[in-house]
Amino acid sequence: MPAKDEPVIIKKYANRRLYNTGTSTYVTLEDLADMVKKGEEFTVQDAKTGEDITHPVLTQIIFELENKDGQNMLPIPFLRQLISFYGDQMQMVVPSFLEQSMIAFAKEQERFREQMKQTFGKAPMDMMKAPPVMKALEEQTRRNMELFQNAMRMFTPFPTPPAGGAAAEPAKKEAPEKSDELKELKEQIAAMQRKIDSMG
């Protein structure tokens, strides 16, 4: 059995069977999805080579869940946008943006749940359609998009000036704003680096 703070090792065999070394039992992708939902850490290794194959297995779990009726969460425009980033120079920015967005969303989810309870008691999923809840979700999405756009600006060496000759004056006004955005992004990157270092 692994130590409490160590992830459980799941071994994947050539016959595609998954073996949980923590419980000494065979498990399914559905079992792994349940472990994720419970916050249980695990890594998946190829039983023969020992290679870490956690990423493709988690991707496979998402694929399986997305194909269940009424379960899909990834909208088509999001999937198209994500696909378009593969091989693009922005590909290196996307993973950390998505990770930070999900961390921020996870932190906010308790507040969303509390708002839903106050508004609807213990009603089912239609409460997500309610104006206060939707407004909170939209606000979080807007903040995430601003963060992403700021990150994009960092990687654009020569911003295209607007049409017409009046580009010089607005640039002066934007300079302090951009330096604030850059400072904020640098702080966020430093925070991410500290988090990565503490995990190592």
CSV table of C-alpha atoms in Angstrom, one decimal:
chain,number,residue,atom,x,y,z
A,1,MET,CA,0.0,0.0,0.0
A,2,PRO,CA,1.4,3.5,-0.8
A,3,ALA,CA,1.9,6.1,1.8
A,4,LYS,CA,-1.2,8.4,2.3
A,5,ASP,CA,0.3,11.3,0.5
A,6,GLU,CA,1.6,9.2,-2.4
A,7,PRO,CA,-0.5,8.5,-5.4
A,8,VAL,CA,-1.9,5.0,-5.9
A,9,ILE,CA,-0.2,3.2,-8.8
A,10,ILE,CA,-2.6,1.8,-11.4
A,11,LYS,CA,-1.0,-0.7,-13.8
A,12,LYS,CA,-2.4,-1.1,-17.3
A,13,TYR,CA,-1.8,-4.5,-18.9
A,14,ALA,CA,-1.5,-5.4,-22.6
A,15,ASN,CA,-5.1,-6.8,-22.5
A,16,ARG,CA,-6.2,-3.3,-21.4
A,17,ARG,CA,-7.1,-4.3,-17.9
A,18,LEU,CA,-6.3,-1.9,-15.1
A,19,TYR,CA,-5.0,-3.1,-11.8
A,20,ASN,CA,-5.1,-0.9,-8.6
A,21,THR,CA,-2.0,-1.8,-6.6
A,22,GLY,CA,-3.5,0.0,-3.6
A,23,THR,CA,-6.5,-2.3,-3.3
A,24,SER,CA,-5.1,-5.2,-5.2
A,25,THR,CA,-8.1,-5.3,-7.5
A,26,TYR,CA,-8.9,-4.8,-11.1
A,27,VAL,CA,-10.6,-1.6,-11.9
A,28,THR,CA,-12.4,0.1,-14.8
A,29,LEU,CA,-12.2,3.6,-16.3
A,30,GLU,CA,-15.4,4.3,-14.4
A,31,ASP,CA,-13.7,3.4,-11.1
A,32,LEU,CA,-10.9,5.7,-12.0
A,33,ALA,CA,-13.4,8.5,-12.7
A,34,ASP,CA,-14.9,7.9,-9.3
A,35,MET,CA,-11.4,8.1,-7.7
A,36,VAL,CA,-10.9,11.5,-9.4
A,37,LYS,CA,-14.2,12.8,-8.1
A,38,LYS,CA,-13.3,11.7,-4.6
A,39,GLY,CA,-9.9,13.5,-4.9
A,40,GLU,CA,-7.9,10.3,-4.8
A,41,GLU,CA,-4.5,10.7,-6.4
A,42,PHE,CA,-3.3,8.0,-8.8
A,43,THR,CA,-0.8,7.5,-11.6
A,44,VAL,CA,-1.3,5.0,-14.4
A,45,GLN,CA,1.7,3.0,-15.6
A,46,ASP,CA,2.2,0.6,-18.5
A,47,ALA,CA,2.7,-2.7,-16.7
A,48,LYS,CA,5.4,-3.9,-19.1
A,49,THR,CA,7.5,-0.7,-19.6
A,50,GLY,CA,6.7,1.2,-16.4
A,51,GLU,CA,6.0,4.3,-18.6
A,52,ASP,CA,3.6,6.9,-17.1
A,53,ILE,CA,0.4,6.8,-19.2
A,54,THR,CA,-1.8,8.9,-16.8
A,55,HIS,CA,-2.5,11.6,-19.4
A,56,PRO,CA,-3.8,9.4,-22.2
A,57,VAL,CA,-5.9,7.4,-19.6
A,58,LEU,CA,-7.5,10.5,-18.2
A,59,THR,CA,-8.2,11.8,-21.7
A,60,GLN,CA,-9.8,8.4,-22.4
A,61,ILE,CA,-12.0,8.8,-19.3
A,62,ILE,CA,-13.1,12.3,-20.6
A,63,PHE,CA,-13.8,10.8,-24.0
A,64,GLU,CA,-16.0,8.0,-22.4
A,65,LEU,CA,-17.9,10.6,-20.2
A,66,GLU,CA,-18.4,12.9,-23.2
A,67,ASN,CA,-20.1,10.1,-25.1
A,68,LYS,CA,-22.6,9.3,-22.4
A,69,ASP,CA,-26.1,10.7,-23.1
A,70,GLY,CA,-26.6,14.1,-21.3
A,71,GLN,CA,-23.1,14.1,-19.8
A,72,ASN,CA,-21.1,16.1,-22.3
A,73,MET,CA,-19.6,19.3,-20.9
A,74,LEU,CA,-17.3,20.5,-23.7
A,75,PRO,CA,-19.1,22.7,-26.2
A,76,ILE,CA,-18.3,22.3,-29.9
A,77,PRO,CA,-16.8,25.9,-30.2
A,78,PHE,CA,-14.5,25.1,-27.3
A,79,LEU,CA,-13.4,21.8,-28.9
A,80,ARG,CA,-12.8,23.6,-32.2
A,81,GLN,CA,-10.8,26.3,-30.5
A,82,LEU,CA,-8.7,23.8,-28.6
A,83,ILE,CA,-7.9,21.8,-31.7
A,84,SER,CA,-6.8,25.0,-33.5
A,85,PHE,CA,-4.2,25.6,-30.8
A,86,TYR,CA,-2.4,22.3,-31.4
A,87,GLY,CA,0.9,23.1,-33.2
A,88,ASP,CA,0.3,26.8,-32.8
A,89,GLN,CA,2.8,29.0,-31.0
A,90,MET,CA,0.1,29.5,-28.3
A,91,GLN,CA,0.1,25.8,-27.5
A,92,MET,CA,2.5,26.3,-24.6
A,93,VAL,CA,0.3,28.9,-22.9
A,94,VAL,CA,-3.0,26.9,-23.2
A,95,PRO,CA,-2.3,24.2,-20.6
A,96,SER,CA,-1.4,26.6,-17.8
A,97,PHE,CA,-4.3,28.8,-18.7
A,98,LEU,CA,-6.8,25.9,-18.6
A,99,GLU,CA,-5.2,24.6,-15.4
A,100,GLN,CA,-5.5,28.0,-13.7
A,101,SER,CA,-9.0,28.5,-14.9
A,102,MET,CA,-10.1,25.2,-13.5
A,103,ILE,CA,-8.4,25.9,-10.2
A,104,ALA,CA,-10.2,29.3,-10.0
A,105,PHE,CA,-13.5,27.6,-11.0
A,106,ALA,CA,-13.0,24.9,-8.3
A,107,LYS,CA,-12.4,27.6,-5.7
A,108,GLU,CA,-15.6,29.4,-6.8
A,109,GLN,CA,-17.8,26.3,-6.9
A,110,GLU,CA,-18.6,26.4,-3.2
A,111,ARG,CA,-19.8,29.9,-3.6
A,112,PHE,CA,-21.9,28.8,-6.6
A,113,ARG,CA,-23.4,25.9,-4.6
A,114,GLU,CA,-24.2,28.3,-1.7
A,115,GLN,CA,-25.9,30.7,-4.1
A,116,MET,CA,-27.9,27.9,-5.6
A,117,LYS,CA,-29.0,26.6,-2.2
A,118,GLN,CA,-30.1,30.1,-1.1
A,119,THR,CA,-32.0,30.7,-4.3
A,120,PHE,CA,-33.6,27.3,-4.8
A,121,GLY,CA,-33.1,25.1,-1.8
A,122,LYS,CA,-32.3,21.6,-3.0
A,123,ALA,CA,-33.7,21.8,-6.5
A,124,PRO,CA,-32.0,19.8,-9.4
A,125,MET,CA,-29.9,20.9,-12.2
A,126,ASP,CA,-32.3,23.5,-13.7
A,127,MET,CA,-31.1,25.9,-11.0
A,128,MET,CA,-28.0,26.4,-13.2
A,129,LYS,CA,-30.3,28.3,-15.5
A,130,ALA,CA,-31.3,30.8,-12.9
A,131,PRO,CA,-30.2,34.4,-13.5
A,132,PRO,CA,-28.0,34.9,-10.3
A,133,VAL,CA,-26.1,31.6,-10.9
A,134,MET,CA,-25.7,32.3,-14.6
A,135,LYS,CA,-24.5,35.8,-13.8
A,136,ALA,CA,-21.8,34.5,-11.4
A,137,LEU,CA,-20.7,31.9,-14.0
A,138,GLU,CA,-20.5,34.5,-16.7
A,139,GLU,CA,-18.5,36.8,-14.5
A,140,GLN,CA,-16.0,34.0,-13.7
A,141,THR,CA,-15.7,33.1,-17.5
A,142,ARG,CA,-15.2,36.8,-18.3
A,143,ARG,CA,-12.3,37.0,-15.7
A,144,ASN,CA,-10.8,33.9,-17.2
A,145,MET,CA,-11.0,35.2,-20.7
A,146,GLU,CA,-9.3,38.5,-19.6
A,147,LEU,CA,-6.5,36.5,-18.1
A,148,PHE,CA,-6.1,34.5,-21.3
A,149,GLN,CA,-6.1,37.6,-23.5
A,150,ASN,CA,-3.5,39.2,-21.3
A,151,ALA,CA,-1.4,36.1,-21.6
A,152,MET,CA,-1.8,36.2,-25.4
A,153,ARG,CA,-0.6,39.8,-25.4
A,154,MET,CA,2.6,38.8,-23.6
A,155,PHE,CA,3.5,36.5,-26.5
A,156,THR,CA,2.6,39.0,-29.3
A,157,PRO,CA,5.9,40.9,-29.9
A,158,PHE,CA,4.4,43.5,-32.3
A,159,PRO,CA,0.8,44.4,-31.7
A,160,THR,CA,-0.9,45.5,-34.9
A,161,PRO,CA,-1.8,49.3,-34.7
A,162,PRO,CA,-5.5,50.2,-35.4
A,163,ALA,CA,-6.3,51.5,-38.9
A,164,GLY,CA,-5.6,55.2,-39.3
A,165,GLY,CA,-2.7,57.3,-38.1
A,166,ALA,CA,-3.9,57.9,-34.5
A,167,ALA,CA,-2.0,55.0,-33.0
A,168,ALA,CA,0.6,56.9,-31.0
A,169,GLU,CA,-1.7,58.6,-28.5
A,170,PRO,CA,-3.8,55.6,-27.4
A,171,ALA,CA,-0.5,53.7,-27.0
A,172,LYS,CA,0.6,56.2,-24.4
A,173,LYS,CA,-2.7,55.8,-22.5
A,174,GLU,CA,-2.4,52.0,-22.6
A,175,ALA,CA,1.2,51.8,-21.5
A,176,PRO,CA,0.5,51.9,-17.7
A,177,GLU,CA,-2.5,49.5,-18.1
A,178,LYS,CA,-0.3,47.0,-20.0
A,179,SER,CA,2.5,47.3,-17.4
A,180,ASP,CA,-0.1,46.5,-14.7
A,181,GLU,CA,-1.3,43.5,-16.7
A,182,LEU,CA,2.2,42.3,-17.3
A,183,LYS,CA,3.0,42.7,-13.6
A,184,GLU,CA,-0.1,40.7,-12.7
A,185,LEU,CA,0.8,37.9,-15.2
A,186,LYS,CA,4.3,37.7,-13.9
A,187,GLU,CA,3.0,37.4,-10.4
A,188,GLN,CA,0.7,34.6,-11.5
A,189,ILE,CA,3.5,32.8,-13.3
A,190,ALA,CA,5.7,33.1,-10.3
A,191,ALA,CA,2.9,31.7,-8.1
A,192,MET,CA,2.5,28.8,-10.5
A,193,GLN,CA,6.2,28.2,-10.4
A,194,ARG,CA,6.2,28.2,-6.6
A,195,LYS,CA,3.4,25.7,-6.7
A,196,ILE,CA,5.2,23.4,-9.1
A,197,ASP,CA,8.4,23.7,-7.0
A,198,SER,CA,6.5,22.7,-3.8
A,199,MET,CA,5.1,19.7,-5.6
A,200,GLY,CA,8.5,18.5,-6.7
